[in-house]
Short mmCIF file of the C-alpha atoms (twelve columns), coordinates in Angstrom:
data_MODEL
# 
_entry.id   MODEL 
# 
loop_
_atom_site.group_PDB 
_atom_site.id 
_atom_site.type_symbol 
_atom_site.label_atom_id 
_atom_site.label_alt_id 
_atom_site.label_comp_id 
_atom_site.label_asym_id 
_atom_site.label_seq_id 
_atom_site.Cartn_x 
_atom_site.Cartn_y 
_atom_site.Cartn_z 
_atom_site.pdbx_PDB_model_num 
ATOM 1   C CA . SER A 1   107.538 -14.729 -55.923 1 
ATOM 2   C CA . LEU A 2   105.524 -11.891 -53.788 1 
ATOM 3   C CA . GLY A 3   106.773 -9.444  -56.069 1 
ATOM 4   C CA . ILE A 4   108.915 -7.545  -53.610 1 
ATOM 5   C CA . GLN A 5   110.856 -5.019  -55.997 1 
ATOM 6   C CA . ASP A 6   113.441 -3.249  -53.341 1 
ATOM 7   C CA . GLU A 7   116.896 -4.379  -53.141 1 
ATOM 8   C CA . ILE A 8   118.411 -4.717  -49.826 1 
ATOM 9   C CA . LYS A 9   122.089 -3.612  -49.759 1 
ATOM 10  C CA . ILE A 10  124.723 -4.184  -47.500 1 
ATOM 11  C CA . GLY A 11  124.748 -1.736  -44.634 1 
ATOM 12  C CA . ASP A 12  120.888 -1.603  -44.657 1 
ATOM 13  C CA . LYS A 13  118.928 -1.498  -41.249 1 
ATOM 14  C CA . ALA A 14  116.125 -3.750  -41.480 1 
ATOM 15  C CA . TYR A 15  113.194 -3.666  -39.313 1 
ATOM 16  C CA . PHE A 16  110.613 -6.439  -39.089 1 
ATOM 17  C CA . HIS A 17  108.295 -8.239  -36.153 1 
ATOM 18  C CA . TYR A 18  110.325 -9.377  -33.078 1 
ATOM 19  C CA . LEU A 19  108.892 -12.662 -33.313 1 
ATOM 20  C CA . VAL A 20  110.076 -13.621 -36.589 1 
ATOM 21  C CA . ALA A 21  113.579 -14.746 -35.767 1 
ATOM 22  C CA . ASP A 22  114.897 -16.610 -32.663 1 
ATOM 23  C CA . GLU A 23  117.968 -17.936 -31.387 1 
ATOM 24  C CA . GLU A 24  118.373 -20.419 -34.044 1 
ATOM 25  C CA . ASP A 25  118.646 -17.643 -36.655 1 
ATOM 26  C CA . ILE A 26  121.681 -16.282 -35.525 1 
ATOM 27  C CA . MET A 27  124.769 -16.838 -37.565 1 
ATOM 28  C CA . GLU A 28  128.229 -15.996 -36.915 1 
ATOM 29  C CA . GLN A 29  130.722 -15.387 -39.591 1 
ATOM 30  C CA . ASP A 30  134.463 -13.679 -39.273 1 
ATOM 31  C CA . GLY A 31  133.590 -12.447 -35.887 1 
ATOM 32  C CA . GLU A 32  130.176 -10.792 -36.598 1 
ATOM 33  C CA . LYS A 33  126.711 -12.375 -35.769 1 
ATOM 34  C CA . TYR A 34  124.034 -11.958 -37.953 1 
ATOM 35  C CA . LEU A 35  120.238 -12.928 -37.772 1 
ATOM 36  C CA . ARG A 36  118.712 -14.608 -40.712 1 
ATOM 37  C CA . VAL A 37  114.848 -13.376 -41.456 1 
ATOM 38  C CA . PRO A 38  112.465 -14.075 -43.969 1 
ATOM 39  C CA . VAL A 39  112.741 -11.384 -46.676 1 
ATOM 40  C CA . TYR A 40  108.843 -10.744 -46.963 1 
ATOM 41  C CA . LYS A 41  108.689 -10.371 -43.223 1 
ATOM 42  C CA . ILE A 42  110.826 -7.130  -43.414 1 
ATOM 43  C CA . PHE A 43  108.748 -3.848  -43.300 1 
ATOM 44  C CA . CYS A 44  111.401 -0.965  -43.424 1 
ATOM 45  C CA . LEU A 45  115.061 -0.588  -44.291 1 
ATOM 46  C CA . VAL A 46  116.999 2.494   -43.386 1 
ATOM 47  C CA . ARG A 47  119.859 3.312   -45.871 1 
ATOM 48  C CA . GLU A 48  121.976 6.222   -44.819 1 
ATOM 49  C CA . GLY A 49  119.430 7.803   -42.390 1 
ATOM 50  C CA . VAL A 50  116.587 7.628   -44.524 1 
ATOM 51  C CA . ILE A 51  113.211 5.238   -44.122 1 
ATOM 52  C CA . ILE A 52  112.715 3.178   -47.238 1 
ATOM 53  C CA . PRO A 53  109.295 1.140   -46.550 1 
ATOM 54  C CA . TYR A 54  109.475 -2.164  -47.760 1 
ATOM 55  C CA . GLY A 55  107.705 -5.034  -49.139 1 
ATOM 56  C CA . GLY A 56  104.005 -3.279  -49.148 1 
ATOM 57  C CA . PHE A 57  103.915 -2.035  -45.919 1 
ATOM 58  C CA . VAL A 58  102.745 0.759   -44.705 1 
ATOM 59  C CA . LEU A 59  104.409 3.017   -41.668 1 
ATOM 60  C CA . SER A 60  102.049 5.915   -40.038 1 
ATOM 61  C CA . LYS A 61  101.681 7.758   -37.210 1 
ATOM 62  C CA . PRO A 62  98.095  7.945   -35.144 1 
ATOM 63  C CA . VAL A 63  95.607  11.190  -35.393 1 
ATOM 64  C CA . PHE A 64  95.078  12.404  -31.987 1 
ATOM 65  C CA . PRO A 65  92.124  14.559  -30.729 1 
ATOM 66  C CA . ASP A 66  93.342  18.420  -30.530 1 
ATOM 67  C CA . ASP A 67  93.178  18.236  -26.776 1 
ATOM 68  C CA . ILE A 68  95.630  15.300  -26.812 1 
ATOM 69  C CA . SER A 69  99.528  15.661  -26.784 1 
ATOM 70  C CA . GLU A 70  102.682 13.876  -25.728 1 
ATOM 71  C CA . VAL A 71  104.023 15.089  -22.436 1 
ATOM 72  C CA . ASP A 72  107.314 14.506  -20.769 1 
ATOM 73  C CA . VAL A 73  106.522 12.814  -17.173 1 
ATOM 74  C CA . ASP A 74  109.468 11.989  -15.319 1 
ATOM 75  C CA . GLY A 75  111.431 11.516  -18.318 1 
ATOM 76  C CA . LYS A 76  108.943 9.038   -20.059 1 
ATOM 77  C CA . LYS A 77  106.823 10.380  -23.021 1 
ATOM 78  C CA . ILE A 78  103.023 9.706   -22.565 1 
ATOM 79  C CA . MET A 79  99.865  10.917  -24.147 1 
ATOM 80  C CA . ALA A 80  97.875  13.273  -22.023 1 
ATOM 81  C CA . LYS A 81  94.611  15.563  -22.358 1 
ATOM 82  C CA . VAL A 82  96.087  18.819  -22.208 1 
ATOM 83  C CA . SER A 83  94.195  22.097  -21.349 1 
ATOM 84  C CA . ALA A 84  94.249  25.303  -23.400 1 
ATOM 85  C CA . SER A 85  96.488  26.652  -20.558 1 
ATOM 86  C CA . GLY A 86  98.721  23.774  -21.213 1 
ATOM 87  C CA . LEU A 87  97.980  21.781  -17.715 1 
ATOM 88  C CA . VAL A 88  97.550  18.064  -17.973 1 
ATOM 89  C CA . THR A 89  93.960  17.086  -17.153 1 
ATOM 90  C CA . THR A 90  94.079  13.281  -17.517 1 
ATOM 91  C CA . THR A 91  96.172  10.803  -18.878 1 
ATOM 92  C CA . GLU A 92  93.264  8.579   -19.422 1 
ATOM 93  C CA . VAL A 93  93.016  9.213   -23.124 1 
ATOM 94  C CA . SER A 94  90.768  7.451   -25.863 1 
ATOM 95  C CA . TYR A 95  91.425  7.983   -29.744 1 
ATOM 96  C CA . ASN A 96  90.400  6.098   -32.680 1 
ATOM 97  C CA . LYS A 97  93.753  3.617   -32.948 1 
ATOM 98  C CA . ASN A 98  92.628  2.419   -36.805 1 
ATOM 99  C CA . MET A 99  93.309  6.268   -37.929 1 
ATOM 100 C CA . SER A 100 96.276  7.528   -38.903 1 
ATOM 101 C CA . ILE A 101 98.405  9.600   -41.304 1 
ATOM 102 C CA . VAL A 102 100.522 7.868   -43.804 1 
ATOM 103 C CA . HIS A 103 104.078 8.751   -43.553 1 
ATOM 104 C CA . HIS A 104 105.791 6.426   -45.441 1 
ATOM 105 C CA . ILE A 105 104.171 3.790   -48.184 1 
ATOM 106 C CA . GLY A 106 106.024 0.945   -49.994 1 
ATOM 107 C CA . LYS A 107 105.524 -0.242  -53.500 1 
ATOM 108 C CA . PRO A 108 102.356 -2.431  -54.206 1 
ATOM 109 C CA . LEU A 109 103.413 -6.378  -53.556 1 
ATOM 110 C CA . LYS A 110 103.454 -8.017  -57.365 1 
ATOM 111 C CA . ASN A 111 99.364  -8.430  -58.661 1 
ATOM 112 C CA . ALA A 112 98.251  -5.818  -55.606 1 
ATOM 113 C CA . PRO A 113 96.962  -2.610  -56.775 1 
ATOM 114 C CA . ASP A 114 98.423  0.541   -56.488 1 
ATOM 115 C CA . LEU A 115 95.827  2.087   -54.184 1 
ATOM 116 C CA . GLY A 116 96.748  5.989   -54.787 1 
ATOM 117 C CA . VAL A 117 97.892  6.141   -51.174 1 
ATOM 118 C CA . LYS A 118 100.581 8.975   -50.407 1 
ATOM 119 C CA . PRO A 119 102.452 10.636  -47.478 1 
ATOM 120 C CA . GLY A 120 100.187 12.838  -45.692 1 
ATOM 121 C CA . ASP A 121 97.015  10.788  -46.358 1 
ATOM 122 C CA . LYS A 122 94.678  10.367  -43.456 1 
ATOM 123 C CA . VAL A 123 93.556  6.502   -43.411 1 
ATOM 124 C CA . MET A 124 91.623  3.815   -41.658 1 
ATOM 125 C CA . MET A 125 92.899  0.419   -41.451 1 
ATOM 126 C CA . HIS A 126 91.235  -3.049  -40.014 1 
ATOM 127 C CA . LYS A 127 91.200  -3.354  -36.288 1 
ATOM 128 C CA . ASN A 128 93.973  -4.691  -34.918 1 
ATOM 129 C CA . SER A 129 96.214  -4.917  -38.498 1 
ATOM 130 C CA . HIS A 130 98.945  -2.647  -36.821 1 
ATOM 131 C CA . ALA A 131 101.575 -3.026  -34.373 1 
ATOM 132 C CA . GLU A 132 103.366 0.160   -33.172 1 
ATOM 133 C CA . TYR A 133 107.157 0.282   -33.589 1 
ATOM 134 C CA . GLU A 134 109.896 2.966   -32.897 1 
ATOM 135 C CA . ILE A 135 112.073 3.116   -36.125 1 
ATOM 136 C CA . GLU A 136 115.239 5.671   -35.690 1 
ATOM 137 C CA . GLY A 137 113.650 7.582   -32.585 1 
ATOM 138 C CA . GLU A 138 109.857 7.882   -34.177 1 
ATOM 139 C CA . LYS A 139 107.081 5.513   -33.255 1 
ATOM 140 C CA . TYR A 140 104.994 4.219   -36.119 1 
ATOM 141 C CA . HIS A 141 102.109 2.269   -36.930 1 
ATOM 142 C CA . ILE A 142 103.327 -0.872  -39.580 1 
ATOM 143 C CA . TYR A 143 100.511 -2.533  -41.188 1 
ATOM 144 C CA . GLU A 144 100.293 -3.830  -44.555 1 
ATOM 145 C CA . GLN A 145 98.441  -2.211  -47.528 1 
ATOM 146 C CA . GLN A 146 95.965  -4.761  -47.958 1 
ATOM 147 C CA . ASP A 147 94.787  -3.741  -44.298 1 
ATOM 148 C CA . LEU A 148 93.923  -0.038  -45.698 1 
ATOM 149 C CA . LEU A 149 90.038  0.353   -45.693 1 
ATOM 150 C CA . CYS A 150 89.804  4.029   -46.973 1 
ATOM 151 C CA . ILE A 151 91.621  7.544   -47.526 1 
ATOM 152 C CA . ILE A 152 89.773  9.980   -45.436 1 
ATOM 153 C CA . SER A 153 88.885  13.391  -47.063 1 
ATOM 154 C CA . GLU A 154 88.189  16.211  -44.842 1 
# 
């Protein structure tokens, strides 16, 4: 047992990595299609519009330098370096992709330590340990709590 303690309820929307399921996992009942997914691969639920982190996962957003902002170019949102006057100076931006601000953190798995991380903490995670997903219109980095390296104090 992984010790996932949160309960999934009928009507919850579940988010998981897209490679977890394929055509063989689609089931049909009473004209409705359902997807069979291993519960330990679910990283969050959405219940009544509220994001609930699941199974020891963390949802965070990247930390950008002050001169990098999200801008709208021809209807597409991209990251760009923006001058003090608001002009886009370049779309070639670099930032530390392993640093982020925690927005949602699930309960630790069974036998895993409570890391003392809470929403709002700036953290560093293992290189290449996260994936980016859009959840309810917001982009998040998703990773397991075990991939957290440290809390960054300022």
